[in-house]
Short mmCIF file of C-alpha atoms in Angstrom, two decimals:
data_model
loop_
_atom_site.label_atom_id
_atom_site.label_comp_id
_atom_site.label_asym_id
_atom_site.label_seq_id
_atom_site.Cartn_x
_atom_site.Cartn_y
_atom_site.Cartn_z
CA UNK A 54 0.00 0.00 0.00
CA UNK A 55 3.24 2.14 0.62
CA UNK A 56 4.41 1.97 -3.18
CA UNK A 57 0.35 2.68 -4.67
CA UNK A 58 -0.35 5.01 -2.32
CA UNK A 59 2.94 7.00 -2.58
CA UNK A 60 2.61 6.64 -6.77
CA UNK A 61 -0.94 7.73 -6.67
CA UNK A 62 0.58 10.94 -4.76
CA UNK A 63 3.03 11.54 -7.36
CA UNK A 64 0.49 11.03 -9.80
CA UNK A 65 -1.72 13.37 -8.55
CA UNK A 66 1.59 15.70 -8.68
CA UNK A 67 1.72 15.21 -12.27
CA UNK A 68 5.00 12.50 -12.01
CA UNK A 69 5.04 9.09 -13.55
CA UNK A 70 2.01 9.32 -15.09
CA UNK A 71 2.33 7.06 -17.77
CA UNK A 72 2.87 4.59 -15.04
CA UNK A 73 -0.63 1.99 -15.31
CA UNK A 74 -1.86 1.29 -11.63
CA UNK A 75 -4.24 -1.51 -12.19
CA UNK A 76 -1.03 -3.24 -14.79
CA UNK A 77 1.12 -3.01 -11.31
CA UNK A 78 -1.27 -3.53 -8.75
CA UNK A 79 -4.64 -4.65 -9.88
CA UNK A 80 -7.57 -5.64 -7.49
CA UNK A 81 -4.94 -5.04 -4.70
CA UNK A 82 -7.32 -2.25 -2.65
CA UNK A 83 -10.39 -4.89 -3.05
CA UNK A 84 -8.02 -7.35 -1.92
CA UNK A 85 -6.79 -5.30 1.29
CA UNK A 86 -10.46 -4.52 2.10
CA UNK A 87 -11.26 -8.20 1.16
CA UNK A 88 -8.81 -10.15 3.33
CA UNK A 89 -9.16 -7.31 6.60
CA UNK A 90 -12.70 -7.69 6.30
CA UNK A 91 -12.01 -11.70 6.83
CA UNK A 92 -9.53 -11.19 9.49
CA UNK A 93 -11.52 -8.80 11.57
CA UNK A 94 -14.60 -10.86 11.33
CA UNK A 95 -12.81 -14.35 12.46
CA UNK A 96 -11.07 -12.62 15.30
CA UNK A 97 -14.21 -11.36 16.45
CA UNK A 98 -16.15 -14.52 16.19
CA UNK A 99 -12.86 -16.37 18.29
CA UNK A 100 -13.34 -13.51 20.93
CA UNK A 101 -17.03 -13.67 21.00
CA UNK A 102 -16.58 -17.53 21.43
CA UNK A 103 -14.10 -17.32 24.03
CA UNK A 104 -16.22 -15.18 26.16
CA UNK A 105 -18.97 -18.03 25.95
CA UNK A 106 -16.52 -20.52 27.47
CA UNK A 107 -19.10 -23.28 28.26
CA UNK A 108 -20.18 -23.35 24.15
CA UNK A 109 -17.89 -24.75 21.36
CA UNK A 110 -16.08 -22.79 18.62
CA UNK A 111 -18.47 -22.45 15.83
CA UNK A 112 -17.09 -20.69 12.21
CA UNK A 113 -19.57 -22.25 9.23
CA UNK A 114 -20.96 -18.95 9.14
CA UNK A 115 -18.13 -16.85 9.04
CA UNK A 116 -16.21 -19.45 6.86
CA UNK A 117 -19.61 -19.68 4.51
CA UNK A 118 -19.80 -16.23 4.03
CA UNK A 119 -15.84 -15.70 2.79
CA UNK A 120 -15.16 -19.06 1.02
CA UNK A 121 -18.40 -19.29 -0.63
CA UNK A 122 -18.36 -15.90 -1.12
CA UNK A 123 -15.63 -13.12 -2.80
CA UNK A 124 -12.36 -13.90 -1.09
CA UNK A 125 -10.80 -16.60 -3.05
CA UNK A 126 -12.31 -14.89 -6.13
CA UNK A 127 -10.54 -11.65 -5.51
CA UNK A 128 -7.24 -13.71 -5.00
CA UNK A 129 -7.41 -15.11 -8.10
CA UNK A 130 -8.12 -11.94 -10.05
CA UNK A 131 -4.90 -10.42 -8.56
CA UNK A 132 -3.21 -13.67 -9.02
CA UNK A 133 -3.58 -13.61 -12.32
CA UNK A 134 -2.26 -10.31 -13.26
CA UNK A 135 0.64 -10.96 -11.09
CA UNK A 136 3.25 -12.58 -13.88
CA UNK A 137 2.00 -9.61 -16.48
CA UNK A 138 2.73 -7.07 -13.39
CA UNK A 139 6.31 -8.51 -13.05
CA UNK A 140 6.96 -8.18 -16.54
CA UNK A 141 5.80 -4.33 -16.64
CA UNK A 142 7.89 -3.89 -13.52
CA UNK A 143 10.77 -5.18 -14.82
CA UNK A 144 10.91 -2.82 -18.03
CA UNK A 145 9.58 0.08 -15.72
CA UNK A 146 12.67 -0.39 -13.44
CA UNK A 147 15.52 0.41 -16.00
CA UNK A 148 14.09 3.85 -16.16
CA UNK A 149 15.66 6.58 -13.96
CA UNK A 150 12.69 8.23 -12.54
CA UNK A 151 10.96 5.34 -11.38
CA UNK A 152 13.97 4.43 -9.90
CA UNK A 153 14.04 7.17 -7.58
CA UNK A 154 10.33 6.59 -6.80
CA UNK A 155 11.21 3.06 -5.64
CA UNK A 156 14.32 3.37 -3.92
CA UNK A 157 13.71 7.00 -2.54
CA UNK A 158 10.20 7.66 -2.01
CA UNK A 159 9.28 4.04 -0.45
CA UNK A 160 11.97 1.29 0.20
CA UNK A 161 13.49 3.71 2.59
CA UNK A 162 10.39 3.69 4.50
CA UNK A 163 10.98 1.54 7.70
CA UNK A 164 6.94 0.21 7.06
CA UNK A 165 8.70 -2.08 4.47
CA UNK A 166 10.96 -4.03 5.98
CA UNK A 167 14.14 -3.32 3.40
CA UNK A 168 11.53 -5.49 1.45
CA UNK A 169 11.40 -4.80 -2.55
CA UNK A 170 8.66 -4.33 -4.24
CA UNK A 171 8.32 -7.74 -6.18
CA UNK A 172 9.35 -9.49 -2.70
CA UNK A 173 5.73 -7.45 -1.80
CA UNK A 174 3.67 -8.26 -4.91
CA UNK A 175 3.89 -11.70 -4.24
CA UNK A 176 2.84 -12.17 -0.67
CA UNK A 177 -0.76 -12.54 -2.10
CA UNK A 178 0.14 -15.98 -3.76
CA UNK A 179 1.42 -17.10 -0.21
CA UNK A 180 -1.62 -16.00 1.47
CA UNK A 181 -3.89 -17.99 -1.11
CA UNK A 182 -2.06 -20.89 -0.39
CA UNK A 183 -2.16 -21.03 3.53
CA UNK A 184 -5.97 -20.72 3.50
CA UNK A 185 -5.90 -24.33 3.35
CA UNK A 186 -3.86 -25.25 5.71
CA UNK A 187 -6.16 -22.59 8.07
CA UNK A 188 -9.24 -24.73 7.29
CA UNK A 189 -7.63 -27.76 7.85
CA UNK A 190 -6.39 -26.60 11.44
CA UNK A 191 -10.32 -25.92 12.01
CA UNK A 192 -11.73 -28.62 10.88
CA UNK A 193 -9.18 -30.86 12.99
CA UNK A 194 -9.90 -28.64 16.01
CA UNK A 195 -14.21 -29.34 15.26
CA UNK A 196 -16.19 -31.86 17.55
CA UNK A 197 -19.71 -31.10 15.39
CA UNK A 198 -19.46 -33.41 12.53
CA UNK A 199 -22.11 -31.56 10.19
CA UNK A 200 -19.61 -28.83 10.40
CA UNK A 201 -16.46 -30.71 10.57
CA UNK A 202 -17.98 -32.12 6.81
CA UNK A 203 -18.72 -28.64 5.60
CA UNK A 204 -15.14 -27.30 6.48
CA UNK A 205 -13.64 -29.96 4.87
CA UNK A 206 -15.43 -29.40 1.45
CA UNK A 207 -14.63 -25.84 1.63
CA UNK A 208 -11.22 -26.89 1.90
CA UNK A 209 -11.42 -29.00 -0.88
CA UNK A 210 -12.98 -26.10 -2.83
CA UNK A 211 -10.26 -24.11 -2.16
CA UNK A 212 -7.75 -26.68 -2.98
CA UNK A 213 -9.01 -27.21 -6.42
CA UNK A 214 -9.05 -23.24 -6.86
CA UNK A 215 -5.36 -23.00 -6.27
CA UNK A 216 -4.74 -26.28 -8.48
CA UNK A 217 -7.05 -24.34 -10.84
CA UNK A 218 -5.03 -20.93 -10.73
CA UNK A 219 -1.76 -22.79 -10.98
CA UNK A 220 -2.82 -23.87 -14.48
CA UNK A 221 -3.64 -20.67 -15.47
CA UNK A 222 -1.20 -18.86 -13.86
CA UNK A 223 1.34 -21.42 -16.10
CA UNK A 224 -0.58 -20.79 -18.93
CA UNK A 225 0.05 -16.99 -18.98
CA UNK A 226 3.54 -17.34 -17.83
CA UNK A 227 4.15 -19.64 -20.97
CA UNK A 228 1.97 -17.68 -23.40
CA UNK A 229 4.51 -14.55 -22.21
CA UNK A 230 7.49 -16.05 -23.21
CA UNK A 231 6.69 -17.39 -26.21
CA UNK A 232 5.26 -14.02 -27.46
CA UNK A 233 9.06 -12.89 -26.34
CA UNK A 234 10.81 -15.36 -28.15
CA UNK A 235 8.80 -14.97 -31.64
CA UNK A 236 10.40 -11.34 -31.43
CA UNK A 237 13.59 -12.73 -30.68
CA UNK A 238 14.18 -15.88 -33.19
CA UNK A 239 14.77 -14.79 -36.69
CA UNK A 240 13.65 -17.27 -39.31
CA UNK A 241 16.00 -16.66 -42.28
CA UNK A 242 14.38 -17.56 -45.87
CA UNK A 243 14.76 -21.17 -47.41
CA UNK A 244 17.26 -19.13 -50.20
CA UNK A 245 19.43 -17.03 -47.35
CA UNK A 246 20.01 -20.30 -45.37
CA UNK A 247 21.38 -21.90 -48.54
CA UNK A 248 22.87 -20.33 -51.51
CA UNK A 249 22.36 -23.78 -53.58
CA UNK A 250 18.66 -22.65 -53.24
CA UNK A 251 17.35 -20.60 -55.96
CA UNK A 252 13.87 -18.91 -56.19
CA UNK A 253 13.21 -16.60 -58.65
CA UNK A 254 11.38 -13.05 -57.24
CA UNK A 255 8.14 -13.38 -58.14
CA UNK A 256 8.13 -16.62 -56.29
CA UNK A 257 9.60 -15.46 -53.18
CA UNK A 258 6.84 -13.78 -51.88
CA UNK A 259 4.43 -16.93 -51.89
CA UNK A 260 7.23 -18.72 -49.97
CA UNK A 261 7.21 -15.79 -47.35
CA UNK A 262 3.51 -16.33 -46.39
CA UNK A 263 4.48 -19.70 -44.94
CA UNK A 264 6.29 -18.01 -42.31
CA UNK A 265 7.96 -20.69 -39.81
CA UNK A 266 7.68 -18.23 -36.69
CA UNK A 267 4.23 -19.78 -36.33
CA UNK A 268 6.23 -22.96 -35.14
CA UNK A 269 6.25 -20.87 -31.88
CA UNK A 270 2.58 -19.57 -31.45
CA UNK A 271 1.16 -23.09 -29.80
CA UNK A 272 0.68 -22.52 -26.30
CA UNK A 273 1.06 -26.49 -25.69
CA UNK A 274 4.69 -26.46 -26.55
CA UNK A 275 6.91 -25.91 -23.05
CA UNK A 276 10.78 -24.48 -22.98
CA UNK A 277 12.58 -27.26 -20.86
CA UNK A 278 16.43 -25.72 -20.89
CA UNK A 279 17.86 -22.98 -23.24
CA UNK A 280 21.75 -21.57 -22.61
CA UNK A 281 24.67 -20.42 -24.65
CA UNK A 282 27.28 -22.67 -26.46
CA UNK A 283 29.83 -23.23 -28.72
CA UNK A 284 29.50 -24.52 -32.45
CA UNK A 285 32.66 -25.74 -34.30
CA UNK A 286 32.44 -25.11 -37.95
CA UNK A 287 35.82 -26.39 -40.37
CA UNK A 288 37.39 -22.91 -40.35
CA UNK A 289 35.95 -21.16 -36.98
CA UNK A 290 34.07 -20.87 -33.63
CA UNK A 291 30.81 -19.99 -33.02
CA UNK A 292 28.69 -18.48 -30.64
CA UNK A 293 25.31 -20.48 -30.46
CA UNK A 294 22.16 -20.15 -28.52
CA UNK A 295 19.93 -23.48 -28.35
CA UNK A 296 16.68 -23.93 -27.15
CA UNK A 297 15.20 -27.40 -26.17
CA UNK A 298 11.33 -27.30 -26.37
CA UNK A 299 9.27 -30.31 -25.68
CA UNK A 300 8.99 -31.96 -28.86
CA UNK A 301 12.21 -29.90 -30.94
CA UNK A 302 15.49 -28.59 -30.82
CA UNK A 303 16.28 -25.42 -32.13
CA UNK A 304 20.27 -23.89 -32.78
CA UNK A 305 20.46 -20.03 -33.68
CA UNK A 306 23.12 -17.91 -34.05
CA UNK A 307 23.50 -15.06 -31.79
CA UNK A 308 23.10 -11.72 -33.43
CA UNK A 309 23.49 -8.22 -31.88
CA UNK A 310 21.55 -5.41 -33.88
CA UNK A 311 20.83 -2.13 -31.96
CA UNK A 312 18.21 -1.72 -34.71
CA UNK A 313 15.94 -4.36 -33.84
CA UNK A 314 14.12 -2.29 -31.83
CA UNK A 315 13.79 0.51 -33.30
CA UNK A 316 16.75 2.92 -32.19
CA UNK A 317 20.08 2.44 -30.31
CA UNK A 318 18.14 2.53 -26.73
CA UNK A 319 16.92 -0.79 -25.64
CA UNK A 320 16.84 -0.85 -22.47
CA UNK A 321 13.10 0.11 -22.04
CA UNK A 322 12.50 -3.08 -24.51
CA UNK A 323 9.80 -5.43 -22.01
CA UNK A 324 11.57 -8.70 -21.19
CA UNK A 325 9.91 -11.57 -19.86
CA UNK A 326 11.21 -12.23 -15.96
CA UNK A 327 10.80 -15.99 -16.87
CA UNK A 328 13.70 -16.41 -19.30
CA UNK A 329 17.04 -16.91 -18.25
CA UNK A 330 18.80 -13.92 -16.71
CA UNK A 331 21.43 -14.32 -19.79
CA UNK A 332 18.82 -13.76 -22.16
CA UNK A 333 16.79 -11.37 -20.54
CA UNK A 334 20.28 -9.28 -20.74
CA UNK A 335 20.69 -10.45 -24.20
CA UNK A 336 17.31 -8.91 -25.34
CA UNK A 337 17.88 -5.51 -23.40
CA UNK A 338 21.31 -5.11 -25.63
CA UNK A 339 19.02 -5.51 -28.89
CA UNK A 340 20.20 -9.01 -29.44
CA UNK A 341 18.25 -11.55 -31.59
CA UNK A 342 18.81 -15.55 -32.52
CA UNK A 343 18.87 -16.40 -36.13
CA UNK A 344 17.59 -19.94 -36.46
CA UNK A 345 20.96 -21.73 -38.29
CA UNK A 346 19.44 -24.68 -39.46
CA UNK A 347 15.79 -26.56 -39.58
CA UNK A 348 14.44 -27.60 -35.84
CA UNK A 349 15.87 -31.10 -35.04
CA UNK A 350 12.46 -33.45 -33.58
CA UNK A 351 13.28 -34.75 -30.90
CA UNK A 352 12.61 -38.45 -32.23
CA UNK A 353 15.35 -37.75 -35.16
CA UNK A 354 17.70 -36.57 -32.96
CA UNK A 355 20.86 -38.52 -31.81
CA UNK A 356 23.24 -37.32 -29.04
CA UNK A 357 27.03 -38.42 -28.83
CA UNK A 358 29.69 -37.70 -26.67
CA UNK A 359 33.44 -36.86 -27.90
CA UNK A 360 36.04 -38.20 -25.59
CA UNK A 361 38.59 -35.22 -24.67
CA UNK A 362 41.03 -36.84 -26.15
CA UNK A 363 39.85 -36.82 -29.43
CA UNK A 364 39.31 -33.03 -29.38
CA UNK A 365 42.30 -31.43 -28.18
CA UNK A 366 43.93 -30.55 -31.43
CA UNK A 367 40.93 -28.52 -31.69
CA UNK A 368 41.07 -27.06 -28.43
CA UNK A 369 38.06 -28.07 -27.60
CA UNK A 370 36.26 -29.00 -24.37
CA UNK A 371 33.10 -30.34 -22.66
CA UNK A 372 32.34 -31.30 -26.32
CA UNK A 373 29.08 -33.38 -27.89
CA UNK A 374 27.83 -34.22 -30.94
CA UNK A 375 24.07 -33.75 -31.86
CA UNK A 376 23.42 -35.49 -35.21
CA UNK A 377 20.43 -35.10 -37.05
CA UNK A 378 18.19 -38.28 -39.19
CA UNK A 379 15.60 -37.55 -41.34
CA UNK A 380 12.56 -40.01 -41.72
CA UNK A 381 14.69 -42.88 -43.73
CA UNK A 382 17.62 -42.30 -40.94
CA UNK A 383 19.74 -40.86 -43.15
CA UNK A 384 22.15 -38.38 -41.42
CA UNK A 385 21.41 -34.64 -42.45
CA UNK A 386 22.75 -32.23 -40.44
CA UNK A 387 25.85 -32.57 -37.92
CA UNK A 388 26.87 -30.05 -34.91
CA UNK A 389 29.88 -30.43 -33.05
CA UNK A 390 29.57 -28.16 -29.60
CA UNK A 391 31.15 -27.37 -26.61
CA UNK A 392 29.90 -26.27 -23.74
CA UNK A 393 31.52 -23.51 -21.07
CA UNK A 394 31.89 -26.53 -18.34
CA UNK A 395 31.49 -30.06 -18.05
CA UNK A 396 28.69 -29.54 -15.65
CA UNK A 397 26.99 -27.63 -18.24
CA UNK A 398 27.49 -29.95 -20.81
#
């Protein structure tokens, strides 16, 4: 409430106004009034009960009302805005003024604990996920067993609402990144890859339509590992960037082009916080990943290891082979790579 209060402020100021509230904070205020509502109500009803000494706890109503009612909903409105609000903060935080609005105007204040503000944004999640356990501690604690039964299907209701939000949650997250990397990965044509390829002009454009970036617009497909290596070619070194989806491999070359983004100045270019730090730094720099060769499936893909000794003429270390078969297991494509350690290899 510190950092939407004290932006609202310098809003109302005329500051930071391009700054969106609801993309940082969203339902948060509902949320506050939401989950104090909730907490002053059940420490009323434990006082109320306590005063009755002779009568057992009783909290179907006050449970009823919040469960049944708004309070997991809320959650899961903020919930899912959360990864989109980390991804605006991120690319908010490389600019100078909001800088000094973070660091200046509210982590100094001694409410927040020398606590950041993403450390903040994401106590919500936590507090989602201990409602659970809070029902289960009640519904242990019960002697009625009408109520003890109702308790335990709220908590069963809430379960599947988390389970529920964690699939969506993952959903968005994924959806994110891959929107990040179809910036990122350059699809060279058929006829730039390969210079034994020739297609006349007038049939270049019909090729273009069937544009290969849509190999990255399916939502199903998940990024298990990507990271930085080493291709050996017959006359040089070179830097390579693979990614390992579910179902593909995919080798690019890594590019640098300050004019990928529009101008020299990419730092205010939005990265996803879900790639790998090297990447996200990659991206900010105006970096992109040419795709070098076709994606290698998975099933057509054979993995060998070169024995050090082998390799040292080259200079090489941590090295593998990934070969590539096409339907009839012919061999069409050969890397040789090396990777920075063995541990990363």
């Amino acid at each position: 409430k510190i950092f939407m209060n004290t932006l609202k402020y310098l809003q109302s100021n005329e500051f930071l106004l391009d700054v969106d509230l609801w993309r940082l904070f969203a339902n948060l205020e509902e949320l506050n009034k939401m989950s104090l509502s909730f907490l002053e109500t059940f420490f009323e009803t434990v006082k109320e009960q306590v005063s009755k000494s002779d009568s057992p706890m009783e909290f179907s109503s006050l449970l009823r009302k919040f469960f049944q009612g708004d309070l997991c909903q809320t959650h899961q409105i903020y919930c899912l805005n959360y990864t989109s609000a980390v991804f605006y903060l991120e690319n908010l935080r490389q600019r100078e003024d909001f800088g000094i609005y973070l660091k200046q105007w509210c982590e100094q204040n001694e409410q927040c604990k020398r606590l950041h503000l993403p450390e903040l944004l994401v106590a919500p999640l936590h507090r989602l996920t201990r409602y659970p356990l809070l029902l289960n501690n009640i519904w242990k604690r019960s002697t009625d067993e009408t109520e003890k039964g109702f308790i335990w299907s709220l908590k069963e209701k809430v379960e599947k609402s988390i389970r529920d939000l964690e699939g969506k949650v993952k959903w968005l997250d994924n959806f994110q990144k891959f929107r990040q990397l179809q910036e990122v990965i350059i699809w060279p044509q058929v006829w730039d890859r390969d210079k034994r390829f020739f297609v006349p002009e007038w049939l270049k454009q019909s090729l273009r339509e069937n544009s290969n970036e849509n190999i990255l617009s399916s939502t199903n497909r998940l990024l298990l590992h990507e990271g930085r290596l080493t291709l050996a070619e017959s006359t040089r070194l070179l830097d390579v960037y693979l990614f390992l989806f579910d179902d593909f491999l995919l080798i690019t070359k890594i590019k640098r082009n300050k004019k990928k983004y529009g101008g020299s100045d990419t730092s205010s270019v939005p990265v996803c916080p879900s790639l790998t730090p090297e990447l996200q730094s990659f991206i900010r720099e105006g970096g992109f990943c040419t795709v070098l060769d076709q994606p290698i499936p998975l099933d057509r893909l054979i993995l060998k290891n070169v024995d050090p000794v082998h390799v040292t003429v080259f200079s090489l270390r941590n090295t593998f082979l990934i070969q590539h078969e096409n339907r009839y297991r012919q061999c069409i494509a050969v890397f040789l790579l090396q990777a920075q350690t063995e541990t990363a290899k």
